[in-house]
Amino acid sequence: MQSVVRPAGRILKRRAVSMADQMVRRWGSPAPSFSYKLHETRRSKDRHPLRHADALGKRSVKGWADALGLRTPATLQTADSVEEIEWERLPRSFVVKPSSGAGSKGVFLLEQRGGTLYSLAHDAVVTPGEISNVITSAARRERYQSRDVLVEERIERTDEPGKAPFDWKVYAFYGQVGLIMQRDPAQGRAAQFKYYDAEGRDLGRIRYDRPLDPTLPAPRHPDELRRAAELLSAHIRYPFVRVDLYEDERGVVLGELTPYPGGQHRYRTDIDRLLGNLWEDAAVRLRIGE
């Protein structure tokens, strides 16, 4: 006689499927969300290939970008700490930043003026000690923030020389661009923002927690910005990375790669779902490729 006892595994599987069906009927099928995917990947950040490759060290990223034919700011000095920078050997303008980190923490756009250091972003004179305190404090708080520093050439704005350049932060999904964020450091006041789609169209107010400036000028090299982000993200075997770029009169310059952008990233629902879809699509393409 045939046994009426079903294997326990099959019973548990059917119960799980039944519970999932009930949840979908009650609350609906969950839509893809960029905000959630970013939160999820932050919790497992050690798995990101960039973290294993070079711990986001900017020195290593420079070598990688050079191999791909992408331009990076020239390195003027490297030092184990701010205290070891040889200020007298530096040009009039330059950038000091931690060699490893993200979120623009400890990045100073500087000019030497009459024996003092002037910070463009802060619109104020700063001392080496103050710069050191900021970078050292960030290194204590953040696991991947370093005390050793890079001193780089400063990228100049083509429309208004002497001002801090626009940051172009491109959200890329394994070779496909989903969003371009423009950040104006807005010397002496709060930074201003503007958002574009992959084709360079103004998206308007897609975030409500950032000051928006619709008058900011569009990128001078939009196709080059997009191609650089597509190339870099296609060489990283992970669904998402933010590619941070600058522009000058010669074209596009790579700043850094940011796998875990800081902040809440609470976008308008349609944008959150669009980027979530791109993330999931990139993950599928990666699995198929493997």
C-alpha positions as CSV (number, residue, x, y, z in Angstrom):
1,M,0.0,0.0,0.0
2,Q,1.3,3.5,-0.9
3,S,2.4,5.6,2.0
4,V,0.3,8.7,2.7
5,V,3.2,10.4,4.5
6,R,4.8,13.1,2.3
7,P,8.5,13.9,2.7
8,A,8.9,16.7,5.3
9,G,10.9,18.9,2.9
10,R,8.1,18.9,0.3
11,I,5.5,19.8,2.9
12,L,7.7,22.7,4.2
13,K,8.3,24.0,0.7
14,R,4.5,24.0,-0.1
15,R,3.8,25.8,3.2
16,A,6.4,28.4,2.4
17,V,5.0,29.0,-1.1
18,S,1.5,29.2,0.3
19,M,2.6,31.9,2.8
20,A,4.4,33.9,0.1
21,D,1.2,33.8,-2.0
22,Q,-0.8,35.0,0.9
23,M,1.6,37.9,1.5
24,V,1.5,39.0,-2.2
25,R,-2.3,38.9,-2.2
26,R,-2.5,40.9,1.0
27,W,0.2,43.5,0.4
28,G,1.0,43.2,-3.3
29,S,4.2,42.3,-5.1
30,P,7.1,44.4,-3.8
31,A,8.4,46.8,-6.3
32,P,12.2,47.1,-6.9
33,S,13.8,49.8,-4.8
34,F,17.2,51.4,-5.2
35,S,17.1,52.8,-1.7
36,Y,16.5,49.3,-0.3
37,K,19.2,47.6,-2.5
38,L,21.7,50.2,-1.4
39,H,20.9,49.7,2.2
40,E,21.2,45.9,1.7
41,T,24.6,46.1,0.1
42,R,25.9,48.4,2.8
43,R,25.2,45.6,5.3
44,S,27.4,43.2,3.3
45,K,29.9,45.8,2.1
46,D,33.0,43.5,2.5
47,R,31.6,41.4,-0.4
48,H,32.0,44.2,-3.0
49,P,34.8,43.5,-5.5
50,L,36.2,47.0,-5.2
51,R,36.7,46.5,-1.5
52,H,38.7,43.3,-2.1
53,A,40.7,44.7,-5.1
54,D,42.1,47.8,-3.4
55,A,40.0,48.8,-0.4
56,L,38.9,51.9,-2.5
57,G,42.5,53.1,-2.3
58,K,42.7,56.1,-4.7
59,R,46.3,55.2,-5.7
60,S,45.2,51.8,-7.0
61,V,42.1,53.2,-8.8
62,K,44.4,55.6,-10.6
63,G,46.5,52.8,-12.0
64,W,43.3,50.9,-13.0
65,A,41.9,54.0,-14.8
66,D,45.2,54.6,-16.6
67,A,45.0,51.0,-18.0
68,L,41.5,51.8,-19.3
69,G,42.6,55.0,-21.0
70,L,40.8,57.3,-18.5
71,R,42.4,60.5,-17.2
72,T,42.9,61.1,-13.5
73,P,44.3,64.2,-11.6
74,A,48.1,64.2,-11.5
75,T,49.5,63.2,-8.1
76,L,51.7,65.9,-6.7
77,Q,52.7,64.2,-3.4
78,T,51.8,61.3,-1.2
79,A,52.2,61.4,2.6
80,D,51.5,59.2,5.6
81,S,49.7,62.1,7.3
82,V,49.0,65.8,6.7
83,E,51.9,66.7,9.0
84,E,54.3,65.2,6.4
85,I,53.1,67.3,3.4
86,E,55.8,69.5,2.0
87,W,53.7,72.6,1.4
88,E,56.6,74.8,0.0
89,R,57.0,72.4,-2.9
90,L,53.3,72.6,-4.0
91,P,51.8,74.9,-6.7
92,R,49.4,77.7,-5.9
93,S,46.3,75.5,-6.1
94,F,45.9,71.8,-5.3
95,V,43.7,69.2,-3.6
96,V,44.4,67.3,-0.3
97,K,42.4,64.1,0.3
98,P,42.6,60.8,2.2
99,S,44.1,58.1,0.0
100,S,41.2,55.8,1.0
101,G,37.6,56.8,1.8
102,A,34.3,58.0,0.4
103,G,31.7,60.7,0.7
104,S,34.2,63.6,0.2
105,K,35.1,63.3,3.8
106,G,38.4,65.2,4.4
107,V,38.7,66.5,0.9
108,F,40.1,70.1,0.8
109,L,40.4,72.2,-2.4
110,L,43.1,74.6,-1.5
111,E,45.0,77.7,-2.6
112,Q,48.2,79.2,-1.2
113,R,47.6,82.9,-0.6
114,G,50.3,85.0,1.0
115,G,51.6,82.2,3.2
116,T,48.2,80.9,4.2
117,L,46.0,78.0,3.0
118,Y,42.6,79.1,1.6
119,S,39.8,76.5,1.4
120,L,37.5,77.1,-1.6
121,A,34.7,74.9,-0.3
122,H,34.7,76.6,3.1
123,D,35.5,80.1,1.7
124,A,37.9,80.5,4.6
125,V,41.6,80.3,5.6
126,V,42.5,76.9,7.2
127,T,45.6,75.7,8.9
128,P,47.4,72.3,8.3
129,G,46.4,71.4,11.9
130,E,42.7,71.9,11.1
131,I,43.0,69.8,8.0
132,S,44.8,67.1,9.9
133,N,42.1,67.2,12.6
134,V,39.3,66.7,10.1
135,I,41.0,63.8,8.3
136,T,42.1,62.1,11.5
137,S,38.6,62.4,13.1
138,A,37.1,60.8,9.9
139,A,39.6,58.0,10.1
140,R,38.6,57.3,13.7
141,R,34.9,57.2,12.8
142,E,35.0,55.3,9.5
143,R,36.6,51.9,9.1
144,Y,37.8,52.5,5.6
145,Q,38.8,56.2,6.0
146,S,42.6,56.6,6.0
147,R,45.0,59.1,7.6
148,D,47.5,58.9,4.8
149,V,46.8,61.5,2.1
150,L,47.2,62.3,-1.6
151,V,48.0,65.8,-2.9
152,E,46.6,66.2,-6.4
153,E,46.3,68.8,-9.1
154,R,43.1,70.8,-8.8
155,I,40.7,70.5,-11.7
156,E,39.6,74.0,-12.9
157,R,36.2,75.0,-14.0
158,T,36.1,76.1,-17.6
159,D,33.3,78.6,-17.2
160,E,34.5,80.3,-14.0
161,P,38.3,79.7,-13.4
162,G,39.2,79.7,-9.7
163,K,36.0,78.1,-8.5
164,A,35.6,74.5,-7.4
165,P,34.6,72.3,-10.3
166,F,31.2,70.6,-10.5
167,D,31.1,67.0,-9.2
168,W,29.4,64.7,-11.7
169,K,28.3,61.6,-9.9
170,V,27.1,58.9,-12.3
171,Y,25.0,56.0,-11.0
172,A,26.0,53.1,-13.2
173,F,24.7,49.5,-13.3
174,Y,27.2,47.1,-14.8
175,G,27.7,49.1,-18.0
176,Q,24.4,51.0,-18.0
177,V,23.9,54.6,-16.7
178,G,20.7,55.3,-14.7
179,L,21.2,58.7,-13.2
180,I,23.6,61.6,-13.2
181,M,23.8,63.9,-10.2
182,Q,25.5,67.3,-10.5
183,R,26.9,68.8,-7.3
184,D,28.0,72.4,-7.2
185,P,30.2,72.9,-4.1
186,A,28.8,76.5,-4.1
187,Q,31.8,78.2,-2.4
188,G,30.8,79.7,0.9
189,R,27.2,78.3,1.0
190,A,25.4,75.0,1.0
191,A,26.1,72.8,-2.0
192,Q,23.5,72.9,-4.8
193,F,22.2,69.9,-6.9
194,K,20.7,69.0,-10.2
195,Y,19.7,65.6,-11.6
196,Y,19.7,64.2,-15.1
197,D,18.7,61.0,-16.8
198,A,21.1,58.9,-18.9
199,E,20.4,61.1,-21.9
200,G,21.1,64.3,-20.1
201,R,17.5,65.5,-19.6
202,D,16.8,67.5,-16.4
203,L,14.7,65.3,-14.0
204,G,13.6,68.2,-11.8
205,R,13.0,67.6,-8.1
206,I,13.5,63.9,-7.6
207,R,14.8,64.4,-4.0
208,Y,13.4,66.6,-1.3
209,D,16.3,66.6,1.1
210,R,18.8,68.4,-1.1
211,P,18.8,72.1,-2.3
212,L,18.0,72.1,-6.0
213,D,19.3,74.7,-8.5
214,P,17.7,74.3,-11.9
215,T,19.9,77.0,-13.3
216,L,23.1,74.9,-13.1
217,P,24.7,74.4,-16.6
218,A,24.5,71.0,-18.2
219,P,27.7,69.0,-18.7
220,R,30.0,70.2,-21.4
221,H,31.0,66.6,-22.3
222,P,27.8,64.6,-21.7
223,D,28.7,61.7,-24.0
224,E,32.1,61.3,-22.5
225,L,30.8,61.4,-19.0
226,R,28.3,58.6,-19.9
227,R,30.9,56.5,-21.7
228,A,33.5,56.7,-18.9
229,A,30.9,55.6,-16.4
230,E,29.7,52.7,-18.6
231,L,33.3,51.6,-19.2
232,L,34.3,51.6,-15.6
233,S,31.2,50.0,-14.2
234,A,31.3,47.2,-16.9
235,H,34.8,46.2,-15.6
236,I,33.5,45.8,-12.0
237,R,31.7,42.5,-11.4
238,Y,29.0,44.0,-9.3
239,P,25.5,45.4,-10.1
240,F,26.1,49.0,-9.0
241,V,28.8,51.5,-8.5
242,R,28.8,55.3,-8.5
243,V,31.4,56.9,-10.8
244,D,32.6,60.3,-9.6
245,L,33.9,62.5,-12.4
246,Y,35.0,66.1,-13.2
247,E,35.3,68.1,-16.3
248,D,37.9,70.6,-17.6
249,E,38.8,72.1,-20.9
250,R,40.4,68.8,-22.1
251,G,37.4,66.6,-21.2
252,V,36.4,64.2,-18.4
253,V,38.6,63.4,-15.4
254,L,38.0,60.4,-13.0
255,G,37.7,61.4,-9.4
256,E,36.9,58.1,-7.6
257,L,34.7,55.1,-7.5
258,T,32.0,54.9,-4.7
259,P,30.3,51.6,-4.2
260,Y,28.4,52.8,-1.0
261,P,27.2,56.4,-1.5
262,G,26.4,57.9,1.9
263,G,23.1,59.4,3.0
264,Q,19.5,58.2,2.7
265,H,19.0,58.4,-1.1
266,R,15.2,58.8,-0.8
267,Y,14.2,59.5,-4.4
268,R,10.8,60.1,-5.9
269,T,9.0,56.8,-6.3
270,D,9.4,56.5,-10.0
271,I,13.1,57.1,-9.9
272,D,13.6,54.8,-7.0
273,R,11.9,52.0,-8.9
274,L,13.7,52.8,-12.2
275,L,17.1,52.5,-10.4
276,G,16.0,49.4,-8.5
277,N,15.0,47.8,-11.8
278,L,18.4,48.6,-13.3
279,W,20.1,47.1,-10.3
280,E,18.1,43.9,-10.6
281,D,18.7,43.7,-14.3
282,A,22.4,44.2,-13.8
283,A,22.5,41.4,-11.3
284,V,20.7,39.1,-13.7
285,R,23.2,40.0,-16.5
286,L,26.1,39.2,-14.2
287,R,24.7,35.8,-13.3
288,I,24.1,35.0,-17.0
289,G,27.7,36.0,-17.8
290,E,29.1,33.8,-15.1
